[in-house]
Amino acid sequence: MIAHRANLPRIPPQCQPPQIEVFADMSVASVFPRLEAKLPSVQKPIQYVGGELNSVVKDWDCAASSEAGGPTVRWALMYPDAYEVGLPNQGVQILYEVLNERDWILAERTYSVWPDMEQVMRTGDEQGRIPQFTVDSHRPVGAFDLFGLSFSTELGYTNMLNALDLAGIPLHAVDRGEDDPVVIAGGHAAFNPEPIADFIDAAVLGDGEEVVLAISEVVREWKAEDRPGGRDELLRRLAVTGNIYVPHFYDVAYAPDGVIEAVVPNRPGIPFRVRKHTLMDLDQWPYPANPLVPLAETVHERFSVEIFRGCTRGCRFCQAGMITRPVRERSIKTIGDMVENGIRKSGFEEVGLLSLSSADHTEIGDVAKGLADRYEGSNVSLSLPSTRVDAFNITLANEFSRNGRRSGLTFAPEGGSERMRKVINKMVSEEDLIRTVATAYSHGWRQVKLYFMVGLPTETDEDVLQVADLAKRVIAKGREVTGRNDIRCTVSIGGFVPKPHTPFQWAAQLDHEATDERLRLLREVVRQDKKYARAIGFRYHDGKPGIVEGLLSRGDRRVGRVIEEVWRDGGRFDGWSEHFSYDRWMESADKALAGTGVDVDWYTTRERGYDEVLPWEHLDSGLDKDWLWGDWEDALAAAEGADIEIEDCRWTPCYDCGVCPEMGTEIQVGPTGQTLLPLSVV
Ligand code: SF4
């Protein structure tokens, strides 16, 4: 359901900055006394009160009483979505803990406030507006040294603008003064931060654990020296490290036809390319060690352990797989220790083993068996959120459901036809899939979920209609092996959005009308089938949000004006269907891009060529451009029938994607040969 746009508050062009009360001892007053009286008037007020188990509250000047002494470095960390989505986010939880472990650093969390709370904060009280606050100590975000935002999706950009405005921090980096926080973006969506370049001071690519400490050291030294050269010098010191991107230090030149001519540093000493950061040896960083336990209901209520980072399977659509290379496994012993510690400290009864493809861990069988043995008969259940399509996963799933809970099984063939799966380099044959689901049904599962994408490069209606054939074969096989009629298969479909740093970064995105038409055709074919229609569930989204995501994913700095226009018109929570307004985005784009010669189609449905300077080309994910281009050409050749498969470099020789030599990294996989010991009861 799309909300009526009048439901969301429009931002007055000149908002008064909130007042930040600073006491003589340099502590910063909590806004909670002002907030408390207003909490009964907003939805789910508990999300704003903080005090979760394992949360941390420190003195504002914690370094003064520390061994290290010197200045305190203060971070406000944000996941730019509501508390229920933001609190479970692993990235923010890890950084919160890593930073707070240092006695000279203070880190607090803040989340996006719902529109009702926003209204309350903007209306304020006799002291003026109530600023964006942290949930730990309710301190104003504007009082911190650094404001770090983690973006899993580009649809969080308008929430960032709202938080900046509520915090009283000027929206544009160039307007910020000496006392404003340094605004830093991270997370997967920050691998192309160009659409938000005007609003951030810096961006960090890659793993955050070490780089947030490096940033803190730079800030601490600069503060200890009494802030020489002001904000500009601090940003320069960050930029010259080569790991931190400061957009303001780069000029972008455009050709008359709208494409980028060049992106070049505009001052001496600033590197031409900014490199991503890769954390090696995950065993040395066993976080979260003190998982936050939410007070209000959240999207995940479990303790999650990341069992490895990176993926080298080479699925061409998958940005996460491409930008997190190479694979680095956590050892079975560390996984076991983290699970035991996390359950003990949080009281969670569900453990998720996270990664991009968890069944690929070299010792997943031993991990599953060891944990299932250890927690057999207890209330602790295990889950494996992402799995490949093969029979081995059924064995795993059986281990994981030993404690009685049998969650649904999800497989992601992604492409409906064998031809499409070759194009995307996801080599799942129909026979493999049918064999796997047959095993699942015969082991007692009654429901499987299949995930597909629509709008993939070179796709035709016929490719999409094969999703229906596949679903029918799955049901037929399930009925055959079980002799039952209550077998179900849910088909879930998402729209494909080409992403930066992938072989499909040059591809044309399918327009939303064509996407919707293909989905309609597929739905009709499923519905008309008397024998199977009732057994097949069908879940999909229309194509419009995908176009906005496409605009933001492959946009350049000119797209920043669109984001600002949308936010000024009341745009918030764009990842939520009830708040998202396609019309608002399109009207804002028309206005903001007028006179530039480019429009939404130019950014989304246009195929790019090899010579075009892409907006993120100066941001180094390690992937070699020629390798990416060659892989794109291989995809097009596969569409014509060529038999080209890129295998996983974990098991086959390196195929020179560029990452390891460029980043000085290597693949780290087991087996370690260890097993998990049962826990002794004390
Ligand atoms: S450089 Fe080689 S080993 Fe490293 S991720 Fe790329 S293909 Fe794999």
XYZ file of C-alpha atoms and ligand atoms in Angstrom:
690
model
C 0.000 0.000 0.000
C 1.368 3.423 -0.876
C 0.722 6.077 1.729
C -0.911 9.321 0.829
C 1.938 11.812 0.607
C 0.059 14.340 2.721
C 0.621 12.014 5.696
C 4.263 12.958 5.918
C 5.438 16.324 7.157
C 6.885 18.727 4.644
C 10.090 20.387 5.776
C 10.029 24.153 6.080
C 12.956 25.492 4.012
C 14.569 27.319 6.934
C 14.515 25.231 10.055
C 15.931 26.660 13.220
C 18.800 24.544 14.499
C 18.033 22.832 17.784
C 19.615 24.166 20.929
C 22.317 22.003 22.416
C 22.864 22.557 26.078
C 26.516 22.260 27.073
C 27.421 22.399 30.739
C 30.598 23.963 32.122
C 32.245 20.555 32.607
C 31.741 19.965 28.898
C 29.207 17.195 29.382
C 26.210 17.434 27.116
C 22.733 17.459 28.556
C 20.407 14.576 27.852
C 17.230 15.571 26.010
C 15.339 12.819 27.822
C 13.624 15.109 30.352
C 12.169 17.022 27.399
C 11.306 13.855 25.532
C 9.757 11.910 28.354
C 6.603 13.965 28.633
C 5.954 13.530 24.928
C 6.494 9.790 24.687
C 2.878 8.832 25.468
C 1.780 10.641 22.318
C 3.887 8.592 19.868
C 3.699 5.025 18.562
C 5.958 2.448 20.220
C 7.647 4.911 22.578
C 9.856 2.153 23.974
C 12.002 2.345 20.831
C 13.296 5.747 21.957
C 14.236 5.013 25.552
C 17.449 2.917 25.267
C 18.838 0.903 28.159
C 18.902 -2.426 26.304
C 20.775 -5.334 27.823
C 24.457 -4.957 26.802
C 24.102 -1.316 25.789
C 26.827 1.017 26.987
C 26.609 4.393 28.679
C 29.831 6.273 29.255
C 30.831 9.610 30.676
C 30.878 12.292 28.015
C 34.547 12.825 28.818
C 35.451 9.178 29.364
C 39.082 9.642 28.274
C 39.742 11.964 31.230
C 39.373 9.108 33.674
C 41.055 6.561 31.414
C 44.624 5.319 31.444
C 45.176 6.812 28.019
C 44.021 10.309 28.996
C 43.882 12.996 26.319
C 40.755 13.972 24.415
C 37.678 11.758 24.115
C 36.593 10.810 20.611
C 32.803 10.597 20.307
C 30.831 8.708 17.671
C 27.096 8.744 17.033
C 26.336 5.610 14.975
C 23.203 5.349 12.904
C 21.408 2.695 10.954
C 19.105 4.971 8.966
C 15.893 3.086 9.478
C 13.441 2.556 12.323
C 14.641 0.936 15.561
C 12.946 -2.362 14.684
C 15.133 -2.720 11.578
C 18.190 -0.843 12.812
C 18.818 -2.432 16.180
C 19.536 -5.973 14.908
C 21.953 -4.648 12.279
C 25.227 -6.513 12.792
C 27.445 -3.827 11.292
C 26.352 -1.137 13.723
C 26.429 -3.527 16.701
C 29.988 -4.575 15.882
C 31.290 -1.018 15.486
C 29.468 0.101 18.641
C 31.285 -2.581 20.587
C 34.688 -2.216 18.939
C 34.662 1.539 19.598
C 33.349 1.375 23.145
C 36.030 -1.145 24.119
C 38.530 1.734 23.939
C 38.352 3.795 27.101
C 39.010 7.025 25.180
C 36.163 6.499 22.712
C 32.456 6.909 23.365
C 29.983 5.486 20.863
C 26.207 5.790 21.034
C 23.416 4.725 18.674
C 20.657 6.588 16.938
C 17.892 5.386 14.609
C 15.363 7.046 12.324
C 12.385 8.402 14.190
C 8.900 7.688 12.862
C 6.942 10.610 11.345
C 4.853 11.050 14.513
C 7.980 11.460 16.627
C 9.491 13.735 13.987
C 6.476 15.999 14.295
C 6.837 16.047 18.078
C 10.552 16.901 17.824
C 10.016 19.658 15.269
C 7.233 21.201 17.327
C 9.454 20.944 20.395
C 8.815 22.810 23.626
C 9.631 26.159 25.210
C 13.353 25.429 24.685
C 12.877 24.997 20.953
C 13.087 21.891 18.775
C 14.136 18.560 20.231
C 17.173 17.423 18.242
C 17.969 13.985 16.809
C 19.203 12.093 19.856
C 21.079 8.916 20.679
C 19.116 6.182 22.415
C 21.927 5.395 24.866
C 22.222 8.727 26.693
C 19.774 10.832 24.681
C 22.553 13.191 23.755
C 22.088 15.400 20.694
C 23.758 13.866 17.642
C 25.066 17.308 16.694
C 27.328 17.329 19.771
C 29.410 14.295 18.688
C 32.733 14.450 16.795
C 31.671 11.902 14.222
C 28.317 10.838 12.846
C 28.702 7.425 11.170
C 25.895 5.974 9.058
C 25.758 2.417 7.784
C 23.846 1.976 4.537
C 22.739 -1.513 3.511
C 20.467 0.022 0.911
C 20.319 3.251 -1.015
C 16.703 3.672 0.036
C 17.970 4.981 3.396
C 19.350 8.204 1.911
C 16.312 10.377 2.644
C 16.367 9.144 6.240
C 19.935 10.420 6.499
C 18.862 13.880 5.354
C 16.060 13.863 7.869
C 18.403 12.870 10.705
C 20.901 15.581 9.712
C 18.186 18.190 9.670
C 16.682 17.051 12.961
C 20.181 17.110 14.454
C 20.677 20.701 13.341
C 23.656 19.660 11.175
C 23.727 21.562 7.862
C 22.617 19.241 5.053
C 25.499 20.127 2.770
C 29.021 19.271 3.847
C 30.330 22.614 2.561
C 28.053 24.514 4.971
C 29.241 22.686 8.087
C 31.165 24.549 10.737
C 33.987 23.640 13.069
C 31.664 22.243 15.726
C 29.557 20.061 13.466
C 30.238 16.319 13.447
C 32.146 14.765 10.568
C 29.482 12.789 8.696
C 30.797 9.427 7.451
C 28.945 6.853 5.336
C 29.763 3.152 5.259
C 28.113 -0.151 4.347
C 27.525 -1.780 0.972
C 25.609 1.180 -0.462
C 28.641 3.404 0.234
C 30.596 1.681 -2.573
C 29.025 4.343 -4.771
C 28.481 7.274 -2.424
C 28.355 9.811 -5.280
C 24.580 10.486 -5.034
C 25.122 11.514 -1.383
C 28.512 13.163 -1.971
C 27.163 16.636 -1.149
C 25.736 15.507 2.196
C 28.604 13.470 3.646
C 32.065 14.553 4.668
C 33.575 11.145 4.045
C 32.839 7.557 3.042
C 34.534 4.311 3.960
C 34.548 1.310 1.659
C 34.686 -2.209 3.045
C 35.033 -3.699 6.504
C 34.648 -1.174 9.295
C 36.270 -2.729 12.372
C 39.818 -1.490 11.865
C 39.076 1.640 9.912
C 36.810 3.184 12.586
C 39.690 2.854 15.029
C 42.099 4.388 12.526
C 39.689 7.303 12.022
C 39.341 7.700 15.793
C 43.137 7.869 16.151
C 43.344 10.636 13.543
C 40.578 12.622 15.281
C 42.143 12.116 18.684
C 45.555 13.338 17.538
C 44.031 16.363 15.826
C 42.023 17.252 18.940
C 45.083 16.746 21.166
C 46.969 19.226 18.962
C 44.132 21.702 19.513
C 42.518 21.172 16.133
C 45.146 22.704 13.827
C 43.740 23.838 10.472
C 40.188 23.175 11.648
C 37.761 20.828 9.964
C 39.461 21.058 6.582
C 42.757 19.803 7.973
C 41.044 16.942 9.790
C 39.391 15.842 6.546
C 42.718 16.153 4.736
C 44.398 13.922 7.319
C 41.670 11.336 6.822
C 41.816 11.529 3.016
C 45.582 11.101 2.688
C 45.364 7.682 4.351
C 44.037 6.409 1.008
C 41.279 4.444 2.767
C 38.843 7.264 3.417
C 37.038 9.056 0.630
C 36.370 12.763 1.087
C 34.147 13.717 -1.887
C 34.773 17.427 -1.404
C 38.432 16.897 -2.376
C 37.467 15.572 -5.825
C 36.082 17.516 -8.781
C 33.768 15.871 -11.297
C 33.730 17.179 -14.880
C 30.850 16.351 -17.235
C 30.907 16.173 -21.057
C 28.173 17.941 -23.068
C 26.305 14.645 -23.530
C 26.030 14.260 -19.754
C 28.583 11.514 -19.154
C 31.420 12.027 -16.707
C 34.650 13.191 -18.296
C 36.856 12.796 -15.254
C 36.943 12.674 -11.468
C 40.167 14.186 -10.138
C 41.533 15.279 -6.763
C 41.469 19.059 -6.398
C 44.383 19.443 -3.996
C 47.875 17.999 -3.583
C 48.406 14.777 -1.678
C 44.905 13.409 -2.194
C 45.016 9.946 -3.840
C 43.430 9.443 -7.267
C 41.800 6.230 -6.089
C 40.432 5.318 -2.675
C 40.792 1.692 -1.636
C 38.350 -0.512 0.196
C 39.348 -1.917 3.554
C 39.549 -5.666 4.122
C 39.640 -7.269 7.545
C 41.816 -10.367 7.539
C 41.655 -12.972 10.321
C 38.063 -12.830 11.525
C 39.054 -14.946 14.529
C 40.810 -11.917 15.949
C 37.557 -9.935 15.795
C 34.877 -12.122 17.429
C 32.113 -9.520 17.502
C 29.394 -9.024 18.569
C 30.568 -10.377 21.903
C 27.901 -8.499 23.872
C 24.847 -8.634 21.608
C 22.211 -5.984 22.131
C 18.868 -7.320 23.255
C 16.051 -5.124 21.907
C 13.392 -3.652 24.151
C 10.810 -3.371 21.401
C 9.889 -5.906 18.730
C 12.486 -6.069 15.931
C 12.765 -7.827 12.568
C 15.227 -10.432 13.889
C 15.293 -11.627 17.430
C 18.228 -13.948 17.415
C 21.927 -13.970 18.002
C 23.788 -14.026 14.716
C 27.346 -15.138 14.102
C 28.979 -14.320 10.821
C 30.685 -17.579 9.892
C 32.584 -16.137 6.952
C 32.857 -12.940 4.986
C 33.022 -12.651 1.207
C 31.865 -14.923 -1.598
C 33.673 -15.985 -4.745
C 30.921 -17.927 -6.484
C 30.835 -15.205 -9.122
C 27.097 -14.578 -9.510
C 27.162 -11.611 -11.835
C 24.224 -9.714 -10.365
C 25.480 -9.916 -6.794
C 27.136 -6.770 -5.541
C 27.645 -8.180 -2.052
C 29.628 -11.112 -3.461
C 31.789 -8.910 -5.660
C 32.673 -6.187 -3.152
C 33.424 -8.462 -0.191
C 36.029 -10.671 -1.882
C 38.013 -12.692 -0.950
C 36.416 -15.346 1.252
C 37.606 -15.277 4.868
C 36.300 -17.997 7.133
C 35.909 -17.888 10.862
C 37.239 -21.095 12.437
C 34.876 -23.685 13.841
C 36.311 -23.094 17.311
C 35.687 -19.340 17.215
C 32.166 -19.914 15.876
C 31.455 -22.321 18.742
C 32.873 -19.904 21.322
C 30.902 -16.982 19.889
C 27.636 -18.932 19.922
C 28.152 -20.041 23.514
C 29.137 -16.556 24.684
C 26.364 -14.789 22.735
C 23.591 -17.031 24.062
C 24.866 -16.722 27.615
C 25.055 -12.951 27.467
C 21.839 -12.281 25.583
C 19.396 -15.038 26.496
C 18.398 -15.383 22.822
C 17.054 -18.802 21.939
C 17.756 -18.661 18.230
C 21.188 -18.584 16.630
C 21.654 -17.607 13.003
C 24.828 -18.588 11.162
C 25.261 -15.691 8.791
C 27.191 -15.211 5.570
C 26.424 -14.718 1.914
C 26.076 -18.481 1.387
C 26.433 -20.217 4.732
C 26.485 -23.788 3.450
C 29.770 -22.967 1.679
C 31.796 -22.856 4.905
C 34.364 -25.645 4.577
C 33.351 -27.124 7.926
C 29.640 -26.337 7.934
C 28.752 -30.002 8.443
C 30.872 -30.184 11.592
C 29.638 -26.773 12.754
C 26.003 -27.860 12.332
C 26.504 -31.234 13.994
C 28.629 -29.801 16.812
C 26.103 -27.090 17.652
C 23.109 -29.424 17.270
C 24.781 -31.935 19.653
C 25.671 -29.223 22.085
C 22.199 -27.722 22.307
C 20.109 -30.871 21.841
C 17.268 -30.908 24.320
C 17.660 -27.212 25.117
C 15.552 -24.303 23.911
C 18.261 -23.131 21.537
C 17.447 -23.464 17.858
C 19.765 -22.922 14.920
C 19.106 -21.390 11.540
C 21.024 -21.052 8.326
C 19.599 -18.051 6.507
C 21.156 -18.448 3.059
C 21.620 -21.769 1.344
C 22.568 -23.091 -2.027
C 20.504 -25.549 -3.948
C 21.978 -28.938 -3.221
C 21.053 -32.022 -1.296
C 23.738 -31.390 1.295
C 21.634 -28.571 2.644
C 18.881 -30.974 3.562
C 21.320 -32.850 5.788
C 22.221 -29.525 7.341
C 18.622 -28.513 7.703
C 17.951 -31.805 9.473
C 20.728 -31.079 11.945
C 19.371 -27.606 12.502
C 15.835 -28.787 13.130
C 16.801 -31.451 15.667
C 15.493 -29.267 18.445
C 12.011 -29.460 17.039
C 11.710 -26.221 15.113
C 11.452 -26.750 11.403
C 11.653 -23.440 9.586
C 10.902 -23.124 5.881
C 13.532 -23.950 3.296
C 14.441 -21.240 0.808
C 16.420 -21.790 -2.356
C 17.435 -19.079 -4.772
C 17.829 -20.258 -8.379
C 17.421 -16.516 -9.254
C 16.870 -17.165 -12.969
C 13.722 -18.929 -14.217
C 15.358 -20.668 -17.170
C 18.595 -22.593 -17.545
C 19.652 -19.969 -20.109
C 19.199 -17.137 -17.597
C 21.070 -19.022 -14.927
C 24.015 -19.305 -17.327
C 23.831 -15.563 -18.027
C 24.029 -14.745 -14.321
C 26.603 -17.517 -13.657
C 24.405 -19.257 -11.130
C 24.743 -22.783 -12.346
C 21.844 -24.540 -10.740
C 20.391 -27.152 -13.032
C 16.703 -27.938 -12.947
C 17.573 -31.533 -12.070
C 19.621 -30.384 -9.033
C 16.748 -28.272 -7.827
C 14.140 -30.987 -8.258
C 16.399 -33.557 -6.586
C 16.978 -31.214 -3.628
C 13.336 -30.353 -3.077
C 12.397 -34.018 -3.425
C 14.802 -34.797 -0.580
C 13.343 -31.930 1.451
C 9.740 -33.083 0.957
C 10.629 -36.676 1.722
C 12.311 -35.552 4.957
C 9.123 -33.972 6.177
C 9.185 -30.453 4.811
C 5.866 -29.452 3.308
C 6.834 -26.044 2.059
C 9.772 -24.686 0.080
C 10.337 -21.160 -1.084
C 12.045 -20.348 -4.369
C 13.512 -16.928 -5.003
C 13.873 -15.471 -8.511
C 14.672 -12.169 -10.163
C 12.914 -10.582 -13.073
C 14.495 -8.058 -15.442
C 17.908 -9.745 -15.775
C 20.006 -8.797 -18.825
C 18.841 -10.453 -22.092
C 15.746 -11.882 -20.346
C 12.607 -12.582 -22.392
C 9.007 -13.341 -21.396
C 9.738 -16.998 -22.063
C 12.540 -17.058 -19.462
C 10.204 -15.666 -16.833
C 7.357 -18.044 -17.695
C 9.682 -20.950 -16.998
C 9.430 -19.985 -13.313
C 5.876 -21.349 -13.430
C 7.029 -24.616 -15.037
C 9.686 -25.019 -12.387
C 7.238 -24.392 -9.555
C 4.822 -26.946 -11.036
C 7.549 -29.561 -11.354
C 8.517 -28.905 -7.723
C 4.927 -29.478 -6.556
C 4.495 -32.538 -8.751
C 7.691 -34.059 -7.384
C 6.660 -33.247 -3.821
C 3.292 -34.958 -4.327
C 5.002 -37.938 -5.915
C 7.574 -38.534 -3.159
C 5.187 -37.956 -0.255
C 1.912 -39.179 -1.690
C 0.308 -36.084 -0.158
C -1.563 -33.171 -1.608
C -0.654 -30.491 0.959
C 2.699 -29.700 -0.641
C 3.344 -26.001 -1.173
C 5.875 -23.942 -3.062
C 6.106 -20.190 -2.664
C 7.612 -18.289 -5.531
C 9.095 -14.991 -4.456
C 10.211 -12.547 -7.135
C 12.303 -9.416 -6.913
C 13.195 -6.936 -9.633
C 16.814 -6.937 -10.792
C 18.727 -3.695 -10.201
C 22.193 -3.410 -11.828
C 24.768 -2.507 -9.196
C 28.181 -0.815 -9.237
C 31.319 -2.998 -9.035
C 29.601 -5.954 -10.725
C 29.829 -7.254 -14.322
C 26.253 -6.001 -14.780
C 27.210 -2.426 -13.891
C 27.057 -1.616 -17.614
C 23.662 -3.280 -18.195
C 20.358 -1.581 -19.032
C 17.756 -1.942 -16.308
C 14.317 -3.129 -17.391
C 11.738 -0.341 -17.119
C 9.001 -0.792 -14.567
C 6.211 -1.206 -17.123
C 7.977 -4.176 -18.739
C 8.795 -5.646 -15.325
C 5.166 -5.415 -14.250
C 3.971 -6.910 -17.529
C 6.254 -9.938 -17.135
C 5.054 -10.413 -13.569
C 1.437 -10.162 -14.728
C 1.998 -12.786 -17.422
C 3.613 -15.142 -14.937
C 0.849 -14.659 -12.385
C -1.769 -15.385 -15.063
C -0.066 -18.584 -16.141
C 0.148 -19.791 -12.535
C -3.462 -18.811 -11.773
C -4.905 -20.513 -14.842
C -3.421 -23.876 -13.974
C -6.220 -25.802 -12.241
C -3.943 -28.586 -11.031
C -1.280 -26.464 -9.352
C -2.566 -22.924 -8.811
C -3.648 -23.487 -5.205
C -0.316 -25.046 -4.255
C 1.798 -22.187 -5.561
C 2.135 -18.997 -3.538
C 3.217 -15.936 -5.466
C 5.011 -12.980 -3.865
C 6.377 -10.029 -5.762
C 6.782 -6.281 -5.724
C 5.928 -3.993 -8.584
C 8.798 -2.585 -10.641
C 8.642 1.035 -9.470
C 10.790 0.906 -6.300
C 13.458 -0.895 -8.359
C 13.734 2.089 -10.704
C 14.353 4.438 -7.764
C 16.896 2.001 -6.340
C 18.511 1.870 -9.795
C 18.705 5.669 -9.972
C 20.383 5.823 -6.568
C 22.679 2.811 -7.140
C 24.280 4.010 -10.363
C 23.750 7.716 -9.878
C 26.358 10.448 -9.788
C 26.528 13.684 -7.815
C 23.671 15.254 -9.794
C 21.311 12.696 -8.233
C 21.929 14.329 -4.847
C 19.595 17.153 -5.879
C 16.842 14.601 -6.511
C 17.302 13.062 -3.057
C 17.154 16.479 -1.437
C 14.051 17.450 -3.392
C 12.318 14.217 -2.377
C 13.211 14.746 1.270
C 12.004 18.371 1.186
C 8.738 17.115 -0.243
C 8.315 14.791 2.765
C 10.116 11.657 1.493
C 11.132 9.320 4.326
C 11.424 5.567 4.882
C 11.646 4.819 1.161
C 12.304 1.156 1.875
C 8.788 0.843 3.329
C 6.045 0.377 0.748
C 3.550 2.350 2.836
C 5.856 5.390 2.798
C 7.400 5.072 -0.659
C 6.004 7.325 -3.358
C 7.191 6.689 -6.907
C 5.393 9.795 -8.120
C 7.242 11.934 -5.618
C 10.585 10.562 -6.846
C 9.740 11.089 -10.510
C 8.375 14.619 -10.006
C 11.404 15.523 -7.917
C 13.756 14.060 -10.532
C 12.084 16.090 -13.286
C 12.569 19.233 -11.243
C 16.064 18.553 -9.927
C 17.565 17.261 -13.169
C 15.995 19.932 -15.418
C 18.673 21.506 -17.595
C 21.284 18.801 -16.928
C 20.503 16.853 -20.101
C 20.075 13.653 -18.095
C 16.997 12.046 -16.560
C 15.872 8.935 -14.697
C 15.917 6.776 -17.860
C 19.453 7.903 -18.599
C 20.563 6.587 -15.228
C 18.524 3.384 -15.241
C 17.439 1.879 -18.580
C 20.521 2.968 -20.562
C 23.297 0.474 -21.299
C 26.814 1.860 -20.721
C 29.928 1.281 -22.814
C 33.442 0.294 -21.755
C 34.852 3.790 -22.263
C 32.286 5.614 -20.148
C 33.716 6.887 -16.862
C 31.432 5.383 -14.255
C 30.703 7.570 -11.201
C 32.434 5.098 -8.845
C 35.497 4.372 -10.967
C 37.838 6.207 -8.585
C 36.624 3.991 -5.734
C 38.649 0.817 -5.686
C 36.902 -2.402 -4.704
C 39.924 -4.298 -6.015
C 38.054 -5.745 -8.995
C 39.914 -5.250 -12.231
C 37.862 -3.275 -14.760
C 38.985 -5.468 -17.647
C 38.030 -8.600 -15.746
C 34.582 -7.183 -15.000
C 34.125 -6.178 -18.637
C 35.284 -9.615 -19.837
C 32.780 -11.224 -17.473
C 30.005 -8.974 -18.823
C 30.925 -10.087 -22.355
C 30.890 -13.709 -21.200
C 27.374 -13.171 -19.857
C 26.236 -11.886 -23.243
C 27.927 -14.816 -24.966
C 26.226 -17.242 -22.551
C 22.904 -15.666 -23.507
C 23.643 -16.754 -27.087
C 24.427 -20.299 -26.026
C 28.164 -20.210 -25.268
C 29.133 -22.624 -22.526
C 31.135 -20.373 -20.222
C 31.183 -20.851 -16.494
C 33.212 -18.966 -13.917
C 33.902 -21.341 -11.087
C 34.542 -20.593 -7.454
C 38.181 -19.676 -6.872
C 38.000 -21.290 -3.435
C 38.160 -24.666 -5.159
C 39.668 -23.860 -8.557
C 42.730 -21.833 -9.544
C 42.580 -18.040 -9.235
C 41.035 -16.487 -12.342
C 42.501 -13.040 -11.719
C 39.536 -10.917 -10.778
C 42.149 -8.537 -9.390
C 41.102 -8.321 -5.749
C 43.819 -10.305 -3.961
C 46.883 -8.694 -5.586
C 45.283 -5.224 -5.505
C 44.263 -5.423 -1.839
C 47.126 -7.589 -0.586
C 44.653 -10.223 0.587
C 44.157 -13.948 0.118
C 41.459 -16.527 0.406
C 41.248 -17.970 3.930
C 39.390 -21.241 4.159
C 39.641 -24.363 6.307
C 39.307 -27.087 7.105
C 40.899 -26.673 10.496
C 40.154 -30.297 11.391
C 38.737 -29.254 14.746
C 35.380 -30.257 16.167
C 33.154 -28.645 18.736
C 33.257 -30.171 22.172
C 30.070 -30.517 24.165
C 29.765 -27.881 26.870
C 30.319 -29.108 30.367
C 27.553 -28.208 32.746
C 28.889 -26.219 35.686
S 42.164 -12.570 -7.064
Fe 41.894 -14.723 -7.586
S 41.804 -15.822 -5.615
Fe 41.454 -13.609 -5.165
S 39.229 -13.393 -5.191
Fe 39.946 -12.904 -7.268
S 39.813 -14.833 -8.431
Fe 39.675 -15.336 -6.234
